[in-house]
Tab-separated table of C-alpha atoms and ligand atoms in Angstrom:
chain	number	residue	atom	x	y	z
A	1	MET	CA	2.570	37.677	103.141
A	2	TYR	CA	3.880	33.920	104.033
A	3	CYS	CA	5.913	34.444	107.199
A	4	ASN	CA	8.852	32.421	108.610
A	5	PHE	CA	7.910	29.741	111.219
A	6	ILE	CA	10.456	30.096	114.363
A	7	ASN	CA	9.791	28.647	117.721
A	8	GLY	CA	6.252	27.854	117.090
A	9	GLU	CA	4.836	31.187	115.976
A	10	TRP	CA	4.788	32.684	112.340
A	11	LEU	CA	7.092	35.824	112.023
A	12	ALA	CA	7.377	38.519	109.347
A	13	GLY	CA	10.892	39.211	108.258
A	14	LEU	CA	13.149	42.000	107.304
A	15	ASP	CA	11.277	42.246	103.947
A	16	ALA	CA	9.925	40.103	101.321
A	17	SER	CA	10.720	38.446	98.363
A	18	THR	CA	8.318	37.723	95.358
A	19	ASN	CA	7.721	34.260	93.813
A	20	ILE	CA	6.874	34.175	90.200
A	21	ASN	CA	5.544	31.260	88.057
A	22	PRO	CA	7.750	29.990	85.404
A	23	SER	CA	5.267	29.561	83.164
A	24	ASP	CA	3.485	33.010	83.159
A	25	THR	CA	5.604	35.555	84.257
A	26	ARG	CA	2.485	37.239	84.715
A	27	ASP	CA	1.202	35.187	87.574
A	28	VAL	CA	2.388	36.345	91.237
A	29	ILE	CA	2.403	33.459	93.296
A	30	GLY	CA	3.145	35.062	96.742
A	31	HIS	CA	4.972	37.386	98.698
A	32	TYR	CA	7.597	35.206	101.078
A	33	ALA	CA	8.942	37.095	104.797
A	34	ARG	CA	12.769	36.791	104.501
A	35	ALA	CA	14.173	36.219	107.989
A	36	SER	CA	17.088	38.369	109.120
A	37	GLN	CA	19.907	37.024	110.930
A	38	SER	CA	18.896	37.664	114.344
A	39	GLN	CA	15.777	35.578	113.728
A	40	ALA	CA	17.934	32.751	111.877
A	41	ARG	CA	19.679	32.772	115.914
A	42	MET	CA	16.685	32.671	117.077
A	43	ALA	CA	15.541	29.448	115.219
A	44	PHE	CA	18.735	27.637	116.104
A	45	ALA	CA	18.384	28.807	120.118
A	46	ALA	CA	14.875	27.300	119.891
A	47	ALA	CA	15.803	23.995	117.897
A	48	SER	CA	18.396	23.713	120.794
A	49	HIS	CA	16.044	24.475	123.319
A	50	ALA	CA	13.428	21.938	121.955
A	51	LEU	CA	16.352	19.151	121.452
A	52	PRO	CA	15.673	17.314	124.743
A	53	ILE	CA	12.119	17.552	124.364
A	54	TRP	CA	11.539	15.834	121.329
A	55	SER	CA	14.593	13.590	121.322
A	56	GLY	CA	12.592	12.299	125.020
A	57	ARG	CA	9.130	11.856	123.530
A	58	GLY	CA	10.148	8.619	121.956
A	59	PRO	CA	9.437	6.660	119.293
A	60	GLN	CA	5.741	6.478	119.122
A	61	GLN	CA	5.130	9.888	119.277
A	62	ARG	CA	7.610	10.937	116.885
A	63	SER	CA	6.330	7.891	114.617
A	64	ASP	CA	2.488	9.278	115.039
A	65	ALA	CA	3.642	12.835	114.211
A	66	LEU	CA	5.316	11.661	111.051
A	67	ASP	CA	2.483	9.602	109.834
A	68	VAL	CA	0.053	12.903	110.259
A	69	ILE	CA	2.308	14.719	108.108
A	70	GLY	CA	2.786	11.911	105.129
A	71	SER	CA	-1.065	11.492	105.242
A	72	GLU	CA	-1.707	15.030	104.995
A	73	ILE	CA	0.625	15.051	101.901
A	74	LEU	CA	-1.124	12.297	100.132
A	75	ALA	CA	-4.213	13.843	100.899
A	76	ARG	CA	-3.538	16.934	99.014
A	77	LEU	CA	-1.820	15.382	96.617
A	78	ASP	CA	-3.746	17.411	93.290
A	79	GLU	CA	-3.407	20.869	95.441
A	80	LEU	CA	0.241	20.595	96.374
A	81	ALA	CA	1.163	19.167	92.720
A	82	ASP	CA	-0.473	22.154	91.350
A	83	LEU	CA	1.434	24.283	93.575
A	84	LEU	CA	4.549	22.474	92.694
A	85	ALA	CA	4.148	22.904	89.195
A	86	ARG	CA	3.085	26.372	89.203
A	87	GLU	CA	5.984	27.669	91.306
A	88	GLU	CA	8.937	25.191	89.922
A	89	GLY	CA	7.424	24.674	86.551
A	90	LYS	CA	7.947	20.864	86.311
A	91	ALA	CA	4.728	19.229	84.089
A	92	LEU	CA	1.832	18.285	86.421
A	93	ALA	CA	2.753	14.071	86.006
A	94	ASP	CA	6.158	14.812	87.247
A	95	ALA	CA	5.020	16.824	90.296
A	96	ARG	CA	2.302	14.813	91.158
A	97	GLY	CA	5.248	12.222	91.328
A	98	GLU	CA	7.124	14.305	93.646
A	99	VAL	CA	4.374	15.127	95.960
A	100	LEU	CA	3.406	11.552	96.154
A	101	ARG	CA	6.958	10.523	96.808
A	102	ALA	CA	7.487	13.467	99.689
A	103	GLY	CA	4.415	11.663	101.201
A	104	GLN	CA	5.774	8.444	101.382
A	105	ILE	CA	9.186	9.653	102.339
A	106	PHE	CA	7.245	10.900	105.874
A	107	LYS	CA	5.333	7.736	106.116
A	108	PHE	CA	8.608	5.349	105.676
A	109	PHE	CA	10.306	7.351	108.409
A	110	ALA	CA	7.493	7.232	110.554
A	111	GLY	CA	7.896	3.606	110.433
A	112	GLU	CA	11.612	3.907	111.158
A	113	CYS	CA	10.795	5.546	114.631
A	114	LEU	CA	9.977	2.098	115.465
A	115	ARG	CA	12.574	0.469	114.079
A	116	GLN	CA	15.978	1.337	115.629
A	117	PRO	CA	17.624	-1.701	117.044
A	118	GLY	CA	21.052	-1.547	118.640
A	119	GLU	CA	23.571	-4.286	118.995
A	120	VAL	CA	25.088	-6.156	121.873
A	121	MET	CA	28.593	-7.563	121.289
A	122	ALA	CA	30.667	-10.006	123.426
A	123	SER	CA	33.413	-8.297	124.941
A	124	THR	CA	37.448	-9.349	125.317
A	125	ARG	CA	37.223	-8.788	128.867
A	126	PRO	CA	35.309	-11.194	131.399
A	127	GLY	CA	31.690	-10.147	132.877
A	128	MET	CA	31.579	-7.080	130.145
A	129	THR	CA	29.060	-6.735	127.826
A	130	VAL	CA	29.354	-4.166	125.043
A	131	GLU	CA	26.528	-2.399	123.642
A	132	VAL	CA	25.743	-0.063	120.499
A	133	THR	CA	23.269	2.456	120.257
A	134	ARG	CA	22.024	5.530	118.321
A	135	GLU	CA	21.230	8.605	119.649
A	136	PRO	CA	19.927	12.070	117.676
A	137	ILE	CA	23.138	13.889	116.288
A	138	GLY	CA	21.484	17.147	117.596
A	139	VAL	CA	19.998	20.543	115.623
A	140	VAL	CA	20.184	19.753	112.067
A	141	SER	CA	20.479	22.663	109.575
A	142	VAL	CA	18.668	21.968	106.332
A	143	ILE	CA	19.840	23.839	103.405
A	144	THR	CA	18.025	22.970	99.812
A	145	PRO	CA	17.857	23.655	96.353
A	146	TRP	CA	14.973	24.561	94.084
A	147	ASN	CA	14.397	21.741	91.679
A	148	PHE	CA	12.635	19.020	94.260
A	149	PRO	CA	10.707	21.824	96.434
A	150	LEU	CA	9.243	19.258	98.451
A	151	ALA	CA	10.748	15.880	97.865
A	152	ILE	CA	14.382	17.115	98.967
A	153	PRO	CA	13.336	18.665	102.052
A	154	ALA	CA	11.146	15.704	102.880
A	155	TRP	CA	13.969	13.061	102.648
A	156	LYS	CA	15.854	15.614	104.691
A	157	ILE	CA	13.552	16.890	107.298
A	158	ALA	CA	11.643	13.509	107.925
A	159	PRO	CA	14.885	11.498	109.004
A	160	ALA	CA	16.202	14.317	110.946
A	161	LEU	CA	13.204	14.416	113.056
A	162	ALA	CA	12.678	10.539	113.019
A	163	TYR	CA	15.675	10.252	114.629
A	164	GLY	CA	14.953	12.591	117.531
A	165	ASN	CA	16.713	15.733	115.988
A	166	THR	CA	15.244	19.045	115.755
A	167	VAL	CA	15.283	21.039	112.278
A	168	VAL	CA	16.093	24.628	111.100
A	169	PHE	CA	15.066	24.424	107.306
A	170	LYS	CA	16.132	27.187	104.836
A	171	PRO	CA	14.491	26.518	101.497
A	172	ALA	CA	15.921	28.100	98.101
A	173	GLU	CA	14.332	31.253	97.330
A	174	LEU	CA	12.709	30.458	94.091
A	175	VAL	CA	10.680	27.944	95.850
A	176	THR	CA	9.525	29.190	99.379
A	177	GLY	CA	5.901	28.487	98.237
A	178	CYS	CA	6.261	24.691	98.198
A	179	ALA	CA	8.627	25.216	101.418
A	180	TRP	CA	5.925	27.148	103.567
A	181	ALA	CA	3.009	24.424	102.306
A	182	LEU	CA	5.396	22.057	103.654
A	183	ALA	CA	6.097	24.059	107.165
A	184	GLU	CA	2.355	24.376	107.438
A	185	ILE	CA	1.654	21.083	107.333
A	186	ILE	CA	4.832	20.191	109.829
A	187	ALA	CA	3.454	23.447	112.056
A	188	ARG	CA	0.167	21.309	112.501
A	189	ALA	CA	1.311	17.819	113.639
A	190	GLY	CA	1.781	18.165	117.302
A	191	LEU	CA	5.860	18.626	117.628
A	192	PRO	CA	7.168	20.812	120.495
A	193	ASN	CA	7.618	24.468	119.880
A	194	GLY	CA	11.096	24.969	117.954
A	195	ALA	CA	11.444	21.128	116.855
A	196	PHE	CA	10.872	22.471	113.646
A	197	ASN	CA	11.657	25.840	111.983
A	198	LEU	CA	11.435	27.555	108.424
A	199	VAL	CA	13.731	30.643	107.786
A	200	MET	CA	13.138	31.789	104.319
A	201	GLY	CA	15.416	34.246	102.945
A	202	SER	CA	18.703	35.213	100.945
A	203	SER	CA	21.775	33.385	101.743
A	204	ARG	CA	23.596	36.546	101.755
A	205	GLU	CA	21.744	37.548	104.454
A	206	ILE	CA	21.118	34.150	106.632
A	207	GLY	CA	23.749	31.940	105.177
A	208	SER	CA	26.762	32.028	107.426
A	209	VAL	CA	24.214	31.749	110.399
A	210	LEU	CA	22.919	28.212	108.855
A	211	LEU	CA	26.377	27.123	108.616
A	212	GLU	CA	28.173	28.636	111.400
A	213	ASP	CA	25.627	28.830	114.220
A	214	PRO	CA	27.450	27.562	117.306
A	215	ARG	CA	24.063	25.205	118.248
A	216	LEU	CA	24.413	23.460	115.061
A	217	SER	CA	25.771	19.817	114.929
A	218	ALA	CA	24.991	18.786	111.421
A	219	ILE	CA	24.209	20.331	108.098
A	220	THR	CA	22.868	18.516	105.186
A	221	PHE	CA	22.653	20.340	101.700
A	222	THR	CA	21.679	19.821	98.230
A	223	GLY	CA	22.652	22.143	95.702
A	224	SER	CA	26.160	23.348	93.614
A	225	GLU	CA	29.154	22.179	93.848
A	226	GLY	CA	30.590	25.810	94.711
A	227	THR	CA	28.429	26.022	97.620
A	228	GLY	CA	28.859	22.542	98.761
A	229	ARG	CA	32.823	23.281	99.296
A	230	LYS	CA	31.457	26.533	101.666
A	231	VAL	CA	29.574	24.266	103.622
A	232	ALA	CA	32.316	22.111	104.170
A	233	GLN	CA	34.855	24.859	104.956
A	234	ALA	CA	32.467	26.502	107.071
A	235	ALA	CA	31.244	22.800	108.901
A	236	VAL	CA	34.911	22.287	109.687
A	237	GLY	CA	36.585	25.593	110.284
A	238	ARG	CA	33.724	26.627	112.672
A	239	SER	CA	35.074	28.032	116.076
A	240	GLY	CA	32.774	25.843	118.180
A	241	GLY	CA	34.158	22.444	116.917
A	242	MET	CA	33.359	20.992	114.047
A	243	ALA	CA	29.576	20.236	112.386
A	244	ARG	CA	29.105	16.777	110.566
A	245	PHE	CA	27.882	17.659	107.049
A	246	GLN	CA	26.154	15.729	103.882
A	247	LEU	CA	26.259	17.315	100.462
A	248	GLU	CA	24.747	16.069	97.507
A	249	MET	CA	26.200	18.469	94.481
A	250	GLY	CA	26.065	18.116	90.801
A	251	GLY	CA	25.845	15.155	88.218
A	252	LYS	CA	27.133	14.530	84.519
A	253	ASN	CA	25.282	11.212	84.126
A	254	PRO	CA	25.769	8.968	81.378
A	255	LEU	CA	23.494	6.866	79.655
A	256	VAL	CA	24.986	4.030	77.600
A	257	VAL	CA	23.807	2.392	75.154
A	258	LEU	CA	25.296	-0.928	73.230
A	259	ASP	CA	24.685	-2.470	70.123
A	260	ASP	CA	22.575	-5.013	71.754
A	261	ALA	CA	20.328	-2.525	73.377
A	262	ASP	CA	16.303	-2.620	72.681
A	263	LEU	CA	16.183	0.332	70.823
A	264	ASP	CA	12.504	1.217	71.986
A	265	VAL	CA	13.779	0.987	75.626
A	266	ALA	CA	16.772	2.784	75.532
A	267	VAL	CA	14.967	5.543	73.514
A	268	ALA	CA	12.327	5.821	76.108
A	269	CYS	CA	14.823	5.921	78.889
A	270	ALA	CA	17.184	8.861	76.825
A	271	LEU	CA	13.958	10.997	76.904
A	272	ASP	CA	12.621	10.400	79.916
A	273	GLY	CA	16.462	10.515	81.889
A	274	ALA	CA	17.411	13.641	79.829
A	275	TYR	CA	14.419	15.871	79.057
A	276	HIS	CA	11.667	14.915	81.762
A	277	ALA	CA	10.887	17.453	84.635
A	278	THR	CA	12.923	19.785	81.938
A	279	GLY	CA	16.068	18.294	82.840
A	280	GLN	CA	16.464	19.963	85.788
A	281	ARG	CA	17.644	17.087	88.230
A	282	CYS	CA	21.077	16.041	89.098
A	283	THR	CA	20.335	12.302	88.353
A	284	ALA	CA	19.531	13.822	84.404
A	285	SER	CA	21.287	11.960	81.646
A	286	SER	CA	22.966	14.416	79.913
A	287	ARG	CA	25.429	12.277	77.930
A	288	LEU	CA	24.276	9.693	75.668
A	289	ILE	CA	27.067	7.353	74.969
A	290	VAL	CA	26.053	5.090	71.763
A	291	THR	CA	28.183	2.461	70.057
A	292	ASP	CA	28.625	2.212	66.412
A	293	ASN	CA	26.243	-0.095	65.511
A	294	MET	CA	23.648	1.423	67.206
A	295	HIS	CA	24.305	5.034	66.854
A	296	ASP	CA	22.352	6.183	63.701
A	297	ARG	CA	19.363	3.664	64.431
A	298	PHE	CA	19.373	5.349	68.072
A	299	VAL	CA	19.764	9.321	66.860
A	300	ALA	CA	16.941	8.471	64.071
A	301	ALA	CA	14.578	7.098	66.586
A	302	MET	CA	15.345	10.261	68.796
A	303	LEU	CA	14.543	12.700	66.392
A	304	ASP	CA	11.514	10.401	65.635
A	305	ARG	CA	10.411	10.885	69.097
A	306	LEU	CA	11.284	14.121	70.493
A	307	PRO	CA	8.208	16.324	68.810
A	308	GLU	CA	6.064	14.279	71.368
A	309	LEU	CA	7.908	16.320	73.895
A	310	LYS	CA	5.389	19.095	73.962
A	311	VAL	CA	6.584	22.196	76.086
A	312	GLY	CA	4.336	24.465	77.167
A	313	ASP	CA	2.673	25.498	80.803
A	314	ALA	CA	3.731	22.993	83.341
A	315	ARG	CA	0.120	22.702	84.578
A	316	SER	CA	-1.475	22.597	80.916
A	317	PRO	CA	-2.908	19.202	79.939
A	318	GLY	CA	-0.613	17.459	77.182
A	319	THR	CA	2.414	19.570	78.405
A	320	ARG	CA	5.479	16.738	78.775
A	321	ILE	CA	8.202	20.019	79.225
A	322	GLY	CA	7.837	22.830	81.784
A	323	PRO	CA	9.568	26.037	81.183
A	324	VAL	CA	12.905	26.390	82.916
A	325	VAL	CA	12.826	27.804	86.400
A	326	ASP	CA	13.821	31.313	86.123
A	327	ALA	CA	15.387	33.462	83.832
A	328	GLU	CA	19.193	32.993	84.912
A	329	GLN	CA	18.806	29.343	84.495
A	330	LEU	CA	17.576	30.173	80.809
A	331	ALA	CA	20.549	32.146	80.065
A	332	GLN	CA	23.007	29.431	81.282
A	333	ASP	CA	21.063	26.742	79.250
A	334	VAL	CA	21.156	28.801	75.870
A	335	ALA	CA	24.801	30.029	76.702
A	336	TYR	CA	25.866	26.383	76.896
A	337	ILE	CA	24.020	25.340	73.760
A	338	HIS	CA	26.045	27.860	72.111
A	339	GLN	CA	29.162	26.906	73.598
A	340	GLY	CA	28.237	23.306	71.904
A	341	ILE	CA	28.001	24.366	68.400
A	342	ALA	CA	30.873	26.709	69.027
A	343	GLU	CA	32.779	23.340	69.878
A	344	GLY	CA	31.851	21.749	66.979
A	345	ALA	CA	28.897	19.489	68.101
A	346	GLN	CA	25.844	19.224	65.624
A	347	LEU	CA	22.513	20.745	67.297
A	348	VAL	CA	20.559	18.135	65.441
A	349	TYR	CA	16.834	19.410	67.630
A	350	GLY	CA	15.561	22.025	69.444
A	351	GLY	CA	17.549	24.239	71.501
A	352	GLN	CA	15.621	27.386	70.664
A	353	ALA	CA	14.309	29.738	73.631
A	354	MET	CA	10.764	30.877	73.155
A	355	PRO	CA	9.469	33.948	75.131
A	356	GLU	CA	5.958	32.814	75.013
A	357	VAL	CA	3.864	29.894	74.781
A	358	GLU	CA	0.151	30.329	73.982
A	359	GLY	CA	-0.037	33.456	74.985
A	360	ARG	CA	1.979	33.037	78.454
A	361	PRO	CA	5.071	34.891	78.749
A	362	GLY	CA	7.509	32.298	80.205
A	363	HIS	CA	11.118	30.867	80.377
A	364	TYR	CA	10.531	28.141	77.617
A	365	LEU	CA	13.371	26.209	75.673
A	366	GLN	CA	12.811	23.601	73.236
A	367	PRO	CA	14.653	20.465	74.348
A	368	ALA	CA	18.061	20.297	72.619
A	369	LEU	CA	19.822	17.299	71.450
A	370	PHE	CA	23.269	17.532	70.217
A	371	VAL	CA	25.227	14.797	68.149
A	372	GLY	CA	29.082	14.533	67.105
A	373	ALA	CA	29.892	15.323	70.519
A	374	THR	CA	33.025	14.554	72.400
A	375	SER	CA	33.900	13.952	75.748
A	376	SER	CA	36.029	17.068	76.575
A	377	MET	CA	33.785	19.512	75.082
A	378	ARG	CA	32.730	21.308	78.123
A	379	ILE	CA	28.742	20.308	77.488
A	380	CYS	CA	29.756	16.829	78.087
A	381	GLN	CA	31.833	17.883	81.561
A	382	GLU	CA	29.730	20.423	83.159
A	383	GLU	CA	26.707	20.327	84.491
A	384	ILE	CA	24.289	22.186	82.320
A	385	PHE	CA	20.961	21.817	84.446
A	386	GLY	CA	18.386	22.099	81.530
A	387	PRO	CA	16.869	20.237	79.006
A	388	VAL	CA	19.877	19.722	77.130
A	389	ALA	CA	21.607	16.010	76.040
A	390	ALA	CA	24.430	15.340	73.741
A	391	VAL	CA	25.405	12.137	71.967
A	392	ILE	CA	28.657	10.700	72.116
A	393	ARG	CA	29.493	8.094	69.594
A	394	VAL	CA	32.020	5.223	70.792
A	395	ALA	CA	33.566	2.106	68.889
A	396	ASP	CA	32.856	-0.383	71.594
A	397	ALA	CA	31.608	-1.135	75.084
A	398	GLU	CA	35.006	-0.827	76.333
A	399	GLU	CA	35.272	2.782	74.982
A	400	ALA	CA	31.790	3.688	76.129
A	401	LEU	CA	32.889	2.487	79.822
A	402	ALA	CA	35.920	4.446	79.535
A	403	VAL	CA	33.935	7.760	78.302
A	404	ALA	CA	31.094	6.873	80.896
A	405	ASN	CA	33.399	7.513	83.854
A	406	ASP	CA	35.111	10.339	82.344
A	407	THR	CA	33.568	13.489	84.540
A	408	PRO	CA	34.579	14.841	87.999
A	409	PHE	CA	31.082	13.828	88.672
A	410	GLY	CA	29.481	10.069	89.897
A	411	LEU	CA	25.948	10.401	91.116
A	412	SER	CA	24.238	8.012	88.434
A	413	ALA	CA	24.906	6.067	85.674
A	414	GLY	CA	22.995	3.885	82.857
A	415	VAL	CA	23.315	1.353	80.623
A	416	CYS	CA	21.088	-0.394	77.973
A	417	THR	CA	21.841	-3.751	76.885
A	418	THR	CA	19.969	-7.291	76.345
A	419	SER	CA	23.102	-8.778	77.541
A	420	LEU	CA	23.875	-10.166	80.968
A	421	LYS	CA	27.663	-9.886	80.452
A	422	TRP	CA	27.623	-6.279	79.816
A	423	ALA	CA	25.088	-5.393	82.570
A	424	ALA	CA	27.371	-7.165	84.733
A	425	MET	CA	30.489	-5.245	83.547
A	426	PHE	CA	28.969	-1.973	83.660
A	427	LYS	CA	27.052	-2.587	87.058
A	428	ARG	CA	30.695	-3.306	88.474
A	429	GLU	CA	32.929	-0.602	86.659
A	430	LEU	CA	30.867	2.430	86.554
A	431	GLN	CA	31.887	5.315	89.083
A	432	ALA	CA	28.545	5.990	90.170
A	433	GLY	CA	26.660	6.213	93.728
A	434	MET	CA	23.824	4.631	91.551
A	435	VAL	CA	23.549	2.507	88.703
A	436	MET	CA	20.636	2.089	86.549
A	437	VAL	CA	20.408	-1.432	83.935
A	438	ASN	CA	17.693	-0.287	81.315
A	439	ALA	CA	16.062	2.298	83.316
A	440	PRO	CA	16.575	6.075	82.925
A	441	THR	CA	19.521	7.816	85.165
A	442	ALA	CA	16.722	9.555	86.943
A	443	GLY	CA	13.774	8.426	88.987
A	444	VAL	CA	14.711	6.346	92.204
A	445	ASP	CA	12.722	4.674	94.938
A	446	PRO	CA	11.887	6.597	98.009
A	447	HIS	CA	13.196	3.795	100.480
A	448	ALA	CA	16.449	3.246	98.537
A	449	PRO	CA	19.691	4.939	99.770
A	450	PHE	CA	20.460	7.975	97.458
A	451	GLY	CA	23.939	9.434	96.658
A	452	GLY	CA	26.821	9.621	94.264
A	453	ARG	CA	30.693	9.512	94.343
A	454	LYS	CA	33.779	11.812	93.439
A	455	SER	CA	32.679	15.314	92.654
A	456	SER	CA	28.501	14.641	93.377
A	457	SER	CA	28.412	13.869	96.919
A	458	TYR	CA	30.051	13.761	100.343
A	459	GLY	CA	29.097	12.219	103.503
A	460	PRO	CA	26.791	9.200	104.106
A	461	ARG	CA	23.836	8.587	102.033
A	462	GLU	CA	20.397	9.928	101.848
A	463	GLN	CA	17.089	7.951	102.274
A	464	GLY	CA	15.757	4.833	103.553
A	465	ARG	CA	17.351	3.280	106.693
A	466	TYR	CA	20.641	4.241	105.389
A	467	ALA	CA	20.092	8.127	106.796
A	468	ALA	CA	20.575	6.679	109.970
A	469	GLU	CA	24.189	7.216	109.492
A	470	PHE	CA	24.058	10.761	109.126
A	471	PHE	CA	21.318	11.885	111.203
A	472	THR	CA	22.210	9.817	114.654
A	473	GLN	CA	25.600	9.104	116.384
A	474	VAL	CA	26.469	5.821	117.851
A	475	LYS	CA	27.330	5.520	121.478
A	476	THR	CA	29.134	2.422	122.532
A	477	SER	CA	28.601	1.315	126.351
A	478	TYR	CA	30.535	-1.067	128.325
A	479	ILE	CA	28.666	-2.442	130.828
A	480	LYS	CA	29.873	-4.939	133.889
A	481	PRO	CA	27.296	-5.628	136.098
B	501	ADP	P1	21.277	25.632	92.807
B	501	ADP	O1	22.258	26.275	91.662
B	501	ADP	O2	20.551	24.689	93.170
B	501	ADP	O3	20.448	27.135	93.481
B	501	ADP	P2	22.975	26.687	95.546
B	501	ADP	O4	24.049	25.916	95.782
B	501	ADP	O5	23.132	28.144	94.504
B	501	ADP	O6	22.252	25.863	94.343
B	501	ADP	O7	21.697	26.732	95.935
B	501	ADP	C1	21.462	25.575	97.130
B	501	ADP	C2	20.951	26.328	98.548
B	501	ADP	O8	21.943	26.484	99.190
B	501	ADP	C3	19.939	27.347	98.669
B	501	ADP	O9	19.141	27.244	99.319
B	501	ADP	C4	20.698	28.301	98.438
B	501	ADP	O10	20.012	29.391	99.336
B	501	ADP	C5	21.552	27.935	99.722
B	501	ADP	N1	22.779	28.554	99.734
B	501	ADP	C6	23.697	29.021	98.358
B	501	ADP	N2	24.599	30.011	99.307
B	501	ADP	C7	25.070	29.826	100.562
B	501	ADP	C8	25.692	29.999	101.432
B	501	ADP	N3	27.113	30.995	101.146
B	501	ADP	N4	25.483	29.665	102.962
B	501	ADP	C9	24.350	28.748	103.134
B	501	ADP	N5	23.636	28.388	102.052
B	501	ADP	C10	23.675	28.603	100.717
């Protein structure tokens, strides 16, 4: 059994969960300890005790530790990508990209440890100097989803540690194998006991501790909108004082294809954005908004290329689309496909669940393409989180923009055009945290700020040096000699 890591020790839990390979449900990945509430509290006690030790170590030692972690992730790229593909179901090429990114993120923040500038200001008062510096925020609760089981933990844990905070990490139960592998690497990087803790388990058992322990100062969360609201309520409603919180939630990302787009570029963006990683990305393009004169050519080219997206075991050579993560998510995807048909959209490709591929029982789903969708349909308003995309036909660029902005979400948005005028207009007017011109809505750089607007996100951006906004607190000092 794989244990939790609390105060520098590996501890068995209340019981264990069993992780299954979604590409072959006969394959058991492992048994992972589920922490009790008292163990989760122990983790916060340990993190609180370790805070002055870790933050007091100074930037060079913190940098060295993060560098060691990043180097090991990169050195074990093949093995970790195999585990990720086996556990989460993303095709091996996508899994390799994710492991690479996790390693790069630790390397980036190893550098950032040594780049923490402050500011000196002139004072309005004679003889006074004003100094602005950043300090750690404290103990950070890191709560992550299953869809990027290494990259999302990396982009939360690396900056938390870089800026001198300590961490209690609770991964999603579906992907504890990847979480445990990452924790095992961090455990050997020379951090003081308690600076990093792994608590696996069900949110019903330990969720409230992760949100409410009086020793935590901040909660960084990625997951569903519903849970995000619970995080926000718990963070502001705590009896011991409010906690800072950062939420990354859903998306319903549009890819706009204008009449003047390069058709090959647009189709490549749509196939990647909608279907790669089985569409299980909060930045996936699930709405393909296409202007009148481009529409038929675009749909014909999509139908031509869709058969290239071979569905199969995430680790088989030639597989482009791995399985859906589990039976529950597959049922949700299929229910949305039925919903789309019932609402009057036409399913022109895929959409069939396949109980097995090449003799392997798994949660497989043929990528689905709808045409004739309208913006008000539920399939165009709600996050499906699967390989399902809908084409919405619009008259012109102005209507495309209005439809693109017509959801409660605002994470990522794309436009395919060869016109500078339209590119500039969409870049300015799209209500999204990230705008992609002639590029897929999903797929971002590890050092650039990541986050959304409207119901997609709350709080400061993640990743890159913008992460300092969440993981540090500002101190303003007035000094008179
Ligand atoms: P997803 O649909 O991606 O699974 P969830 O919001 O259900 O999104 O889960 C994201 C993360 O939040 C997971 O680690 C999950 O265990 C955790 N989580 C879910 N509910 C709670 C809760 N009430 N308190 C704390 N963590 C929670």
